[in-house]
PDB file of N, CA and C in Angstrom:
ATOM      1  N   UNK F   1     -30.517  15.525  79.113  1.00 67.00           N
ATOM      2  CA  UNK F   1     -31.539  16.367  79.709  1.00 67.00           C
ATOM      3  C   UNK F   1     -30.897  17.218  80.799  1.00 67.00           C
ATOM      4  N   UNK F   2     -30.976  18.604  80.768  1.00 87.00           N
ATOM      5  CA  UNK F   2     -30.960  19.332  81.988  1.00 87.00           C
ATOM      6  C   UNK F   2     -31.536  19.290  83.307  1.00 87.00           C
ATOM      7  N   UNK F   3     -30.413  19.644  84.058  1.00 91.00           N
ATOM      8  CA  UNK F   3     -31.159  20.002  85.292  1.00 91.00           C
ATOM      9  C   UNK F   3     -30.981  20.998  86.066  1.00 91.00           C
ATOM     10  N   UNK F   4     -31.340  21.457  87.376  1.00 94.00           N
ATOM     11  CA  UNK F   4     -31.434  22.532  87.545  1.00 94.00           C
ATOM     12  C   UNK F   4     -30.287  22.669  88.751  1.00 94.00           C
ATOM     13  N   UNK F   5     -29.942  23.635  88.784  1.00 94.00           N
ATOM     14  CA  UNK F   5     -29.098  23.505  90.169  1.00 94.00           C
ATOM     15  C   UNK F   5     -29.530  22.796  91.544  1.00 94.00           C
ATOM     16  N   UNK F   6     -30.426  23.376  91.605  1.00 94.00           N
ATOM     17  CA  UNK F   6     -31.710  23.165  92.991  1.00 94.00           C
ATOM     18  C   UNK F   6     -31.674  21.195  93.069  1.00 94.00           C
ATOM     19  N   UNK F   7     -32.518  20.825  91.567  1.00 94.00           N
ATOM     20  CA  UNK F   7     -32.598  19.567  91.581  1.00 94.00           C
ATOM     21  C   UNK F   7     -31.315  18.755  91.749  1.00 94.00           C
ATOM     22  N   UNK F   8     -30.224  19.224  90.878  1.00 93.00           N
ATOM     23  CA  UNK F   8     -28.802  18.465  91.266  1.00 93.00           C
ATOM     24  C   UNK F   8     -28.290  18.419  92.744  1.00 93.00           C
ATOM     25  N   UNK F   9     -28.584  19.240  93.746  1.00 94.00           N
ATOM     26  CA  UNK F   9     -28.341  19.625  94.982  1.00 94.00           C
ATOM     27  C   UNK F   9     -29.038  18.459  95.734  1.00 94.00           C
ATOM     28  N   UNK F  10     -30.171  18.485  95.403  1.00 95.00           N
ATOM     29  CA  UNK F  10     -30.867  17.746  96.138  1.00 95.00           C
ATOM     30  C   UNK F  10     -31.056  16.485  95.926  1.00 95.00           C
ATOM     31  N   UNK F  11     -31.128  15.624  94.605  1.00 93.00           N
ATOM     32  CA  UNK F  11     -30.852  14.501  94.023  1.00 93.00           C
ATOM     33  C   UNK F  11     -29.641  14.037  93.810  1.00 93.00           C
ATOM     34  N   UNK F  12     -28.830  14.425  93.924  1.00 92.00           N
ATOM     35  CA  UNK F  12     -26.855  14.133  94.431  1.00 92.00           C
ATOM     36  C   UNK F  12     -26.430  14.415  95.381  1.00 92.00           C
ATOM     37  N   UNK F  13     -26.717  15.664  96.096  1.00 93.00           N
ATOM     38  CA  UNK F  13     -26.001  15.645  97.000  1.00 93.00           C
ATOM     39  C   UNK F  13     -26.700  15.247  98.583  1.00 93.00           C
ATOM     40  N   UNK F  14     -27.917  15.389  97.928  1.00 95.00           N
ATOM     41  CA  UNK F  14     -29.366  15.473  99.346  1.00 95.00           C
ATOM     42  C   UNK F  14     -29.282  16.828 100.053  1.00 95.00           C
ATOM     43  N   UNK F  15     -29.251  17.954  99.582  1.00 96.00           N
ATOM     44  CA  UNK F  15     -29.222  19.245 100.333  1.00 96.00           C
ATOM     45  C   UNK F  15     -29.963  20.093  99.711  1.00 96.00           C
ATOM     46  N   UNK F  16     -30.073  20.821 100.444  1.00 96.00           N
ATOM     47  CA  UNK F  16     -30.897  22.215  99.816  1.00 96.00           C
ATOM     48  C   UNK F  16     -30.411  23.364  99.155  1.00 96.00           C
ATOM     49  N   UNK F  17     -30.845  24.079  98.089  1.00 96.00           N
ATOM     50  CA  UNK F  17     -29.570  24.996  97.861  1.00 96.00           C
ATOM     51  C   UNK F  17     -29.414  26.398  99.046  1.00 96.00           C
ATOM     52  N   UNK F  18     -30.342  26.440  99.933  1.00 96.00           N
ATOM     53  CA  UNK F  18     -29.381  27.320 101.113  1.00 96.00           C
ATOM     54  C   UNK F  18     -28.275  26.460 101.935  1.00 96.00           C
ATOM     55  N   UNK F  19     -29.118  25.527 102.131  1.00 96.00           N
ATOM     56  CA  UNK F  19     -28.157  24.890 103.043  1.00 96.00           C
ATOM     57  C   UNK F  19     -26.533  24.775 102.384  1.00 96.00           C
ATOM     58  N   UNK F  20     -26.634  24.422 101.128  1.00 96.00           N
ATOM     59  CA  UNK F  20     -25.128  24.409 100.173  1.00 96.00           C
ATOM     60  C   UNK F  20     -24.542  25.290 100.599  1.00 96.00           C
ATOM     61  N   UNK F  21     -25.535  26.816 100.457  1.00 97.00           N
ATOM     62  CA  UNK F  21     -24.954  28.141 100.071  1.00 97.00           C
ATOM     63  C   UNK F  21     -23.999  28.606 101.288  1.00 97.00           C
ATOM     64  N   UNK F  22     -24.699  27.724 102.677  1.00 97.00           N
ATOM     65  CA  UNK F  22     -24.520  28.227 104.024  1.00 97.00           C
ATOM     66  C   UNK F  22     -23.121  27.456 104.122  1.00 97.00           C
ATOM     67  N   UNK F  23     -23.001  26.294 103.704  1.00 96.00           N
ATOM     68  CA  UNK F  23     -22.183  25.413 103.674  1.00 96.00           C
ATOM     69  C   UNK F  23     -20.719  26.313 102.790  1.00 96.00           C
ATOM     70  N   UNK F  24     -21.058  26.436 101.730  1.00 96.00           N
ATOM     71  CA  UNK F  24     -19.966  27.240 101.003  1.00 96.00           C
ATOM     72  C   UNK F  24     -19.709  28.637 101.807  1.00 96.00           C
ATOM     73  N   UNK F  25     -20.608  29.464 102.482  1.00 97.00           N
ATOM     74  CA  UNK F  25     -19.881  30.693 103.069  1.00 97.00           C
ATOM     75  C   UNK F  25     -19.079  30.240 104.077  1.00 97.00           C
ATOM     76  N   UNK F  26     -19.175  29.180 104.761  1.00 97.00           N
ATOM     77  CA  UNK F  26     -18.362  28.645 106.344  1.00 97.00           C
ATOM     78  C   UNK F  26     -17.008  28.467 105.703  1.00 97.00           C
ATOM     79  N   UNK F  27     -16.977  27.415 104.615  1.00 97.00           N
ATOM     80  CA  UNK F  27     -15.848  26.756 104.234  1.00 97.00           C
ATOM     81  C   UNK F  27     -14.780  28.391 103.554  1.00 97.00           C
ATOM     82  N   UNK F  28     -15.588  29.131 102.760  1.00 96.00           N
ATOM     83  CA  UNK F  28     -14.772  30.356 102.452  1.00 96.00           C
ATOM     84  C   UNK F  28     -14.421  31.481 103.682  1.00 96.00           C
ATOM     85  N   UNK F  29     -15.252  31.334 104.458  1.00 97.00           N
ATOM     86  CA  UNK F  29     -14.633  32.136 105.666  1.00 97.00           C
ATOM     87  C   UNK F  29     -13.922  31.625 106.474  1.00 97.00           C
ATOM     88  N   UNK F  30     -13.835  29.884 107.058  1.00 96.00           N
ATOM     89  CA  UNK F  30     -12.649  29.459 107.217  1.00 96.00           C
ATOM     90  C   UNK F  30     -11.272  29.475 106.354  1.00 96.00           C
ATOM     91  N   UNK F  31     -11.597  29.632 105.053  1.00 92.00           N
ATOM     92  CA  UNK F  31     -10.288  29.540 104.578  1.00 92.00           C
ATOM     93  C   UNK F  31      -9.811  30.943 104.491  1.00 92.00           C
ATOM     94  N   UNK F  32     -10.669  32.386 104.285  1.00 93.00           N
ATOM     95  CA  UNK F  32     -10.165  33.453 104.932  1.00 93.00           C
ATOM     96  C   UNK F  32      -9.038  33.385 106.108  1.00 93.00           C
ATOM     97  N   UNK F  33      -9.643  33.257 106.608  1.00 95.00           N
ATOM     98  CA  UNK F  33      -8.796  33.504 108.184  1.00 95.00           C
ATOM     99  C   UNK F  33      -7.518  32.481 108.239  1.00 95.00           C
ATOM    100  N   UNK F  34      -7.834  31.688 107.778  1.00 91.00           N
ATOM    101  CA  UNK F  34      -6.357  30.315 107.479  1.00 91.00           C
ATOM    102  C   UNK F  34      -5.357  31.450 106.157  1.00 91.00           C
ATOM    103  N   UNK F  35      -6.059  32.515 105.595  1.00 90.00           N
ATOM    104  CA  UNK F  35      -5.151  32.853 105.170  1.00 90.00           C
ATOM    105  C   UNK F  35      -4.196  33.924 105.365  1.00 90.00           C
ATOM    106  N   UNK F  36      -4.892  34.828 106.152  1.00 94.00           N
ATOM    107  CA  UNK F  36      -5.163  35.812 107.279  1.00 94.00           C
ATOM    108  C   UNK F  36      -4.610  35.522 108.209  1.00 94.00           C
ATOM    109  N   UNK F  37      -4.159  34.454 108.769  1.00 94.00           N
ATOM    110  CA  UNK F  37      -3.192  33.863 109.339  1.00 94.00           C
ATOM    111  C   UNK F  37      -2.035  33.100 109.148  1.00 94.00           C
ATOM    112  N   UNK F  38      -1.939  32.853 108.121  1.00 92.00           N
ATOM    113  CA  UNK F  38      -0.704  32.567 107.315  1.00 92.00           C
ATOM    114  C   UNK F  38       0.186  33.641 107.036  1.00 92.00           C
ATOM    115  N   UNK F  39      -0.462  34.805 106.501  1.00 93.00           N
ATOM    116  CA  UNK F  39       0.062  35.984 106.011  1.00 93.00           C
ATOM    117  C   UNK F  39       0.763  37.020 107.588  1.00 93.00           C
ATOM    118  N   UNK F  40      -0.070  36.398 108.633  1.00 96.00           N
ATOM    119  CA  UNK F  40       0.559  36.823 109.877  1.00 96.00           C
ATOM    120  C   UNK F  40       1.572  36.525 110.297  1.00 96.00           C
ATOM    121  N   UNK F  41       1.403  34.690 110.742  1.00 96.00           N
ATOM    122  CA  UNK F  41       2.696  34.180 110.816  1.00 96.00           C
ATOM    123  C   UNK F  41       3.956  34.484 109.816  1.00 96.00           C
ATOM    124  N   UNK F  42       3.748  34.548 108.242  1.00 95.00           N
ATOM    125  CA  UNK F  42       4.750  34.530 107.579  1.00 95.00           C
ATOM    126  C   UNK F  42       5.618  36.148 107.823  1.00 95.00           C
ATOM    127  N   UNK F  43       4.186  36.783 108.019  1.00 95.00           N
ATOM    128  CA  UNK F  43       5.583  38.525 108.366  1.00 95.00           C
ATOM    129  C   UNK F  43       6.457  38.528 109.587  1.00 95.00           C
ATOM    130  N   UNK F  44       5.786  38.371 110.463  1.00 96.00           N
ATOM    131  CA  UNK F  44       6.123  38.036 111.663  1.00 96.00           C
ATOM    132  C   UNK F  44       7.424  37.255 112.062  1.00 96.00           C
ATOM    133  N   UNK F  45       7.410  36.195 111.398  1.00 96.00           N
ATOM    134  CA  UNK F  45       8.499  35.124 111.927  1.00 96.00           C
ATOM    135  C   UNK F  45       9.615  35.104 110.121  1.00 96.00           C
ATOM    136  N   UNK F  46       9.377  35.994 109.358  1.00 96.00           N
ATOM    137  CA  UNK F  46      10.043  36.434 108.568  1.00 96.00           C
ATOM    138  C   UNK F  46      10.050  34.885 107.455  1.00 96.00           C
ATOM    139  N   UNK F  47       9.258  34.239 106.946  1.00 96.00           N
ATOM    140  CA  UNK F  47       9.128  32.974 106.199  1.00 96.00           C
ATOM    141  C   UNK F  47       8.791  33.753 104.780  1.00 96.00           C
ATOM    142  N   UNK F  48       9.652  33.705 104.214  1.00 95.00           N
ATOM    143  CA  UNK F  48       9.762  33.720 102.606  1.00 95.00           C
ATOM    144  C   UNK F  48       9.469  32.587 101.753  1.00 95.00           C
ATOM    145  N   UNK F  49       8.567  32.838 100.566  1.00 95.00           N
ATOM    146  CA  UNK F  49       8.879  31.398  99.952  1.00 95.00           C
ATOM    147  C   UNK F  49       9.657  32.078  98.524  1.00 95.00           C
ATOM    148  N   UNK F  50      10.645  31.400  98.608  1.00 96.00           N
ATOM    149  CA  UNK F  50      12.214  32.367  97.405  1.00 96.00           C
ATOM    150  C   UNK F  50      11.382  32.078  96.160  1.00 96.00           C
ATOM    151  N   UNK F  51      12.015  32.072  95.125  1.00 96.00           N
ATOM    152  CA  UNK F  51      11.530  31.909  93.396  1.00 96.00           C
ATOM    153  C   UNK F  51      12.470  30.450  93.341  1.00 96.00           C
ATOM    154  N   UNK F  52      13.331  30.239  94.147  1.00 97.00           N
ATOM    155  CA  UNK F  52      14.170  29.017  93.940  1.00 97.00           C
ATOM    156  C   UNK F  52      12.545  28.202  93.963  1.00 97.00           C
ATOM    157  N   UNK F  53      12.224  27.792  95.153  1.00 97.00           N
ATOM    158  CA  UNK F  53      11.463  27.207  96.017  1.00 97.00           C
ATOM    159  C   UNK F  53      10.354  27.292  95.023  1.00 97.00           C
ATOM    160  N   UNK F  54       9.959  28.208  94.824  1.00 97.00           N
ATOM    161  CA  UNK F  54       8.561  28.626  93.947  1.00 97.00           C
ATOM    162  C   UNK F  54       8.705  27.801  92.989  1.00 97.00           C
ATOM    163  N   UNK F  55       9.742  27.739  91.983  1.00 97.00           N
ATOM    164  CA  UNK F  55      10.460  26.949  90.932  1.00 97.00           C
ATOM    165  C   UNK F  55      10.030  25.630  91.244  1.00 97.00           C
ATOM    166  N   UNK F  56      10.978  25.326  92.271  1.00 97.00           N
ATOM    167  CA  UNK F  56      11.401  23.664  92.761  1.00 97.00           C
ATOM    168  C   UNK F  56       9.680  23.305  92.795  1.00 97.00           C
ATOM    169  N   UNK F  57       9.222  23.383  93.767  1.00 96.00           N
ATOM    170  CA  UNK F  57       8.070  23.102  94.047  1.00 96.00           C
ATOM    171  C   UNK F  57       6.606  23.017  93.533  1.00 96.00           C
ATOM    172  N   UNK F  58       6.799  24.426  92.118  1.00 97.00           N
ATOM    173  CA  UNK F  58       5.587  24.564  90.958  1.00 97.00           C
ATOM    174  C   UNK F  58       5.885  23.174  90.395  1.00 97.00           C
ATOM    175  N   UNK F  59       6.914  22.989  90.090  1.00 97.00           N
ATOM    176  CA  UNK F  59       7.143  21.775  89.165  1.00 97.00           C
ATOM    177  C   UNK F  59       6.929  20.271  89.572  1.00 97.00           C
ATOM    178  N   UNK F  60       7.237  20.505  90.771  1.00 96.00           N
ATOM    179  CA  UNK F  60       6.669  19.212  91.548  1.00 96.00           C
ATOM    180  C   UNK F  60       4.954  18.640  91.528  1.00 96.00           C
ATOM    181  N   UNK F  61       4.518  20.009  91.873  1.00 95.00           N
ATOM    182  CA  UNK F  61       3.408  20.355  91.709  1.00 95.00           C
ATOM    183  C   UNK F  61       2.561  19.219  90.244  1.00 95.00           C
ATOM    184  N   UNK F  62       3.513  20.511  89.450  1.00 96.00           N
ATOM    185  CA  UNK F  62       3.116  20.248  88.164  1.00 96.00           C
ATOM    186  C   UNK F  62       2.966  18.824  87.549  1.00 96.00           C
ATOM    187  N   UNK F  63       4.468  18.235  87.939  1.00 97.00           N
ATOM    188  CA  UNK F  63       4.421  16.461  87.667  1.00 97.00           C
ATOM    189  C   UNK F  63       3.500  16.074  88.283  1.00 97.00           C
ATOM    190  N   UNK F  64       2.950  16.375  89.393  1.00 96.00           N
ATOM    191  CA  UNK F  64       2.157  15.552  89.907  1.00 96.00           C
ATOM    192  C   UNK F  64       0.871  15.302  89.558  1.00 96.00           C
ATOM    193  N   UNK F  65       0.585  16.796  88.622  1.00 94.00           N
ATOM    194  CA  UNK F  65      -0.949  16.784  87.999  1.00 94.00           C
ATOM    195  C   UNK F  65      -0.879  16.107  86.693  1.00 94.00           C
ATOM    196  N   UNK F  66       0.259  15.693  86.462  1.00 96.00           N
ATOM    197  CA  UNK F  66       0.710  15.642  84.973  1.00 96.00           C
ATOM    198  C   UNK F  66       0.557  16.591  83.489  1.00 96.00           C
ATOM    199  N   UNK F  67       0.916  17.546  84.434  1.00 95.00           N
ATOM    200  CA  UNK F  67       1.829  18.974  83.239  1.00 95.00           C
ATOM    201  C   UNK F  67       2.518  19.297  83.111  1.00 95.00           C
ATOM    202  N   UNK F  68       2.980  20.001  82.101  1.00 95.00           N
ATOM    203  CA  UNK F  68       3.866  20.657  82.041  1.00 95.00           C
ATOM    204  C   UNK F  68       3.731  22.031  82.823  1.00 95.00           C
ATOM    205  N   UNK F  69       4.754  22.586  83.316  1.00 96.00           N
ATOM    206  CA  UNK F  69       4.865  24.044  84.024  1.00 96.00           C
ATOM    207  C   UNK F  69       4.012  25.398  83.435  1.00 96.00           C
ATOM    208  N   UNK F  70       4.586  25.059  82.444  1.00 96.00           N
ATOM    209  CA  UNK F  70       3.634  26.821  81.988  1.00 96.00           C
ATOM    210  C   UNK F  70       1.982  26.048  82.470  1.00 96.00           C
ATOM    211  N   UNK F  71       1.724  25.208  81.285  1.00 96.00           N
ATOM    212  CA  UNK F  71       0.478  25.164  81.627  1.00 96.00           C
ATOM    213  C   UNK F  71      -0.327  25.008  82.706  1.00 96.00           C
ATOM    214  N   UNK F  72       0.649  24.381  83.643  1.00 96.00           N
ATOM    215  CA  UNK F  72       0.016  24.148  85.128  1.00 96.00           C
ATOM    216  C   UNK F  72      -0.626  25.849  85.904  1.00 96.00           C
ATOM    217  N   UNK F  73       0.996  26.620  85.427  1.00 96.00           N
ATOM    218  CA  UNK F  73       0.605  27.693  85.658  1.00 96.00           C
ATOM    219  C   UNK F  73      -0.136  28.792  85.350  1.00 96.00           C
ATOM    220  N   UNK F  74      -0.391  28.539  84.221  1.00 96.00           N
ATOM    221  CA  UNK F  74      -1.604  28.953  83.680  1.00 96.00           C
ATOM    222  C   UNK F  74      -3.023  29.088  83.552  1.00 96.00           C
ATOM    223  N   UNK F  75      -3.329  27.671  84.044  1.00 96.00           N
ATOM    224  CA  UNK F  75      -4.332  27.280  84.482  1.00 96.00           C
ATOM    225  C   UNK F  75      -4.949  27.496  85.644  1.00 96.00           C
ATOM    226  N   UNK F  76      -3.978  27.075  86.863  1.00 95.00           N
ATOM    227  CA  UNK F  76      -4.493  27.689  88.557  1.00 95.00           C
ATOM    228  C   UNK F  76      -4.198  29.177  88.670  1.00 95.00           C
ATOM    229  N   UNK F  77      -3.059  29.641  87.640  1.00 96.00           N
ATOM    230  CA  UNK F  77      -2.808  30.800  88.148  1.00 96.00           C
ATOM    231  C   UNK F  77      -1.586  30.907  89.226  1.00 96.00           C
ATOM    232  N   UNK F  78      -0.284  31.709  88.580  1.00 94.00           N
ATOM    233  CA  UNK F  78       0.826  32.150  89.286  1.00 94.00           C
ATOM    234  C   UNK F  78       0.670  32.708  90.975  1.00 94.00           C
ATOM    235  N   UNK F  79       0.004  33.157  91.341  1.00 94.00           N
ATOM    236  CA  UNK F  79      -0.638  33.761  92.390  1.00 94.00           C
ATOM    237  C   UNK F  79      -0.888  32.913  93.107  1.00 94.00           C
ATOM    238  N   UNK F  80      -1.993  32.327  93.069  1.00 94.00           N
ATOM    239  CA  UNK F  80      -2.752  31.197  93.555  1.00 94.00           C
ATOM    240  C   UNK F  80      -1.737  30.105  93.969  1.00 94.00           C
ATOM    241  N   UNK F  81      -0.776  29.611  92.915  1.00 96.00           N
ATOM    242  CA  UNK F  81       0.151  28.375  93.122  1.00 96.00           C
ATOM    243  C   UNK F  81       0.811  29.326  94.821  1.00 96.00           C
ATOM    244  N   UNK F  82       1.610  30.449  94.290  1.00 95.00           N
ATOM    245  CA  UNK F  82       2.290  30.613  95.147  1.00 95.00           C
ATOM    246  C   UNK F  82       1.999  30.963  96.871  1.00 95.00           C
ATOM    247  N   UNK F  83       0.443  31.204  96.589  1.00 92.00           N
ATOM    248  CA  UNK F  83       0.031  31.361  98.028  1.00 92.00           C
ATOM    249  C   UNK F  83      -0.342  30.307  98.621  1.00 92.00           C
ATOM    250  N   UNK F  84      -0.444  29.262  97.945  1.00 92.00           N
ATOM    251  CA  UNK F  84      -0.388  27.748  98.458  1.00 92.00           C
ATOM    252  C   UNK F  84       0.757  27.239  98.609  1.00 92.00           C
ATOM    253  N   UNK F  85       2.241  27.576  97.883  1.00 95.00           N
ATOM    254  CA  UNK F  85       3.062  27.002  98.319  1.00 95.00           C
ATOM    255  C   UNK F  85       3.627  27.675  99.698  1.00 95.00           C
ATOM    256  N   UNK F  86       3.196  29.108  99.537  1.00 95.00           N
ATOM    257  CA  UNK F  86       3.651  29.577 101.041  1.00 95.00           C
ATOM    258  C   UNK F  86       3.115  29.102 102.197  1.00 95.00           C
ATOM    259  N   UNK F  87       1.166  29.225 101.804  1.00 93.00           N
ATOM    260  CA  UNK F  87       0.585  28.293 103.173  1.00 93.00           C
ATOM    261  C   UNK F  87       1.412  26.848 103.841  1.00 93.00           C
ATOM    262  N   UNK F  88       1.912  26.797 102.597  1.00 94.00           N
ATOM    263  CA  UNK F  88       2.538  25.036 103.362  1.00 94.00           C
ATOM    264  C   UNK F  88       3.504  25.534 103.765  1.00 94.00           C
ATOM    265  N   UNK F  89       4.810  26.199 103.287  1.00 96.00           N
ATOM    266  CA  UNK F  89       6.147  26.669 104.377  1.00 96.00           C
ATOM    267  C   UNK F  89       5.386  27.431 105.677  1.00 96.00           C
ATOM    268  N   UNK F  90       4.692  28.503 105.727  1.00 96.00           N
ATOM    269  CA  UNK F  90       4.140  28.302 107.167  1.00 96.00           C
ATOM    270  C   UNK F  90       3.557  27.389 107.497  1.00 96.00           C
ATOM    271  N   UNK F  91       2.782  26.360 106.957  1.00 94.00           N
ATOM    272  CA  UNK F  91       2.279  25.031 107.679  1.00 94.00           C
ATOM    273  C   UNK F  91       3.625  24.563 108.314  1.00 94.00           C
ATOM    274  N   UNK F  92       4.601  24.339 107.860  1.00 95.00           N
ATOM    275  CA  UNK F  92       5.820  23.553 107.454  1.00 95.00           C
ATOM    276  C   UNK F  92       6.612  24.142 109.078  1.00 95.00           C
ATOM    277  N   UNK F  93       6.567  25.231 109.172  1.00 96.00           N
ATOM    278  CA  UNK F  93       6.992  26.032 110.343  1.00 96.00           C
ATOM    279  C   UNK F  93       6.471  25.961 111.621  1.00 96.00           C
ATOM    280  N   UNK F  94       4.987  25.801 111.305  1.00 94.00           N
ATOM    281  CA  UNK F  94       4.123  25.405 112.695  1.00 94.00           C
ATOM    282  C   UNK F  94       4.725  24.564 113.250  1.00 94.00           C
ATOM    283  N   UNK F  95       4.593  23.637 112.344  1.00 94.00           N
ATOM    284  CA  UNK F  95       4.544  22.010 112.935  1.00 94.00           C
ATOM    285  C   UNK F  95       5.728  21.682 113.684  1.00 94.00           C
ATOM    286  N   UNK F  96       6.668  22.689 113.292  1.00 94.00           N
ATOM    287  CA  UNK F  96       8.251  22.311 113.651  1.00 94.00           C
ATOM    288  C   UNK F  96       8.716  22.451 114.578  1.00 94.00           C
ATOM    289  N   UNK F  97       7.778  23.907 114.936  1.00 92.00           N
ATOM    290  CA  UNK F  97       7.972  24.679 116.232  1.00 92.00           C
ATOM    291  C   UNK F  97       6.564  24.250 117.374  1.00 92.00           C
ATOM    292  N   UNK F  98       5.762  23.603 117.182  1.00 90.00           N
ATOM    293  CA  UNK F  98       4.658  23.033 117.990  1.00 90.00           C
ATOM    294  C   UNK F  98       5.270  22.294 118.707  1.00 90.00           C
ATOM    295  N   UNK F  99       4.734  22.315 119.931  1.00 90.00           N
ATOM    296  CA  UNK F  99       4.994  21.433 121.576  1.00 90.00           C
ATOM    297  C   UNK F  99       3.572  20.827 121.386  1.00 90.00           C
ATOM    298  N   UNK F 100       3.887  19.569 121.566  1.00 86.00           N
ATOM    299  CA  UNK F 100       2.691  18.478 121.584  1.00 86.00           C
ATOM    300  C   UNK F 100       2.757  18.645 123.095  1.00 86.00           C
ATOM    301  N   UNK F 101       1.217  18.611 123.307  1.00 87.00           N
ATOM    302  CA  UNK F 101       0.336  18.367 124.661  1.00 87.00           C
ATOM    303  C   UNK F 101      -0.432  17.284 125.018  1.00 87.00           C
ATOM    304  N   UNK F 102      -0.598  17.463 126.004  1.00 85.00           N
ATOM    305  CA  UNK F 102      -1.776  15.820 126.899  1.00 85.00           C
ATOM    306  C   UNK F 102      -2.336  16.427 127.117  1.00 85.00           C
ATOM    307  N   UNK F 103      -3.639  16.049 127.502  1.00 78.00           N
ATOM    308  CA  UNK F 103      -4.982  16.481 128.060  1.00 78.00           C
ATOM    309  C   UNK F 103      -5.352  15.502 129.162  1.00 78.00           C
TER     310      UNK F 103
END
């Protein structure tokens, strides 16, 4: 038996479908700006992610979902993989160069 979006929202998840909707624009406009800022840091402080790396790392990737490469890449999409593997070399950079503080 079908159901409706509305009803699945609210009988699984307990929400409303604005409230979802409101919920999904926050989470996509935070991840805007996380990317929007990635793309800052990476010009800036000159962080490349090579095709070596792209390589090394799709595949890692890939074992880990248990695929093979093309198809992994095929599936999320060449693009997509690689702007996630870059978010993490600038993640990777933050962290390295961060001074931990007390409050």
């Amino acid at each position: 038996e079908g159901m409706t979006v509305e009803a699945f929202l609210e009988t699984k998840l307990n929400v409303t479908l604005s409230s979802y909707q409101e919920y999904i624009r926050s989470v996509c406009e935070r991840r805007v700006k996380e990317e929007f800022a990635f793309y800052a840091i990476a010009e800036k402080e000159g962080i490349l992610l090579t095709d070596e790396e792209f390589q090394t790392k799709a595949e890692k990737l890939s074992d880990y979902y248990g695929s093979d490469l093309d198809t992994f890449l095929k599936t999320w999409g060449d693009e997509y993989i690689r702007i996630t593997l870059q978010g993490q070399k600038v993640m990777e950079y933050v962290l390295e160069k961060a001074i931990p503080t007390t409050k």
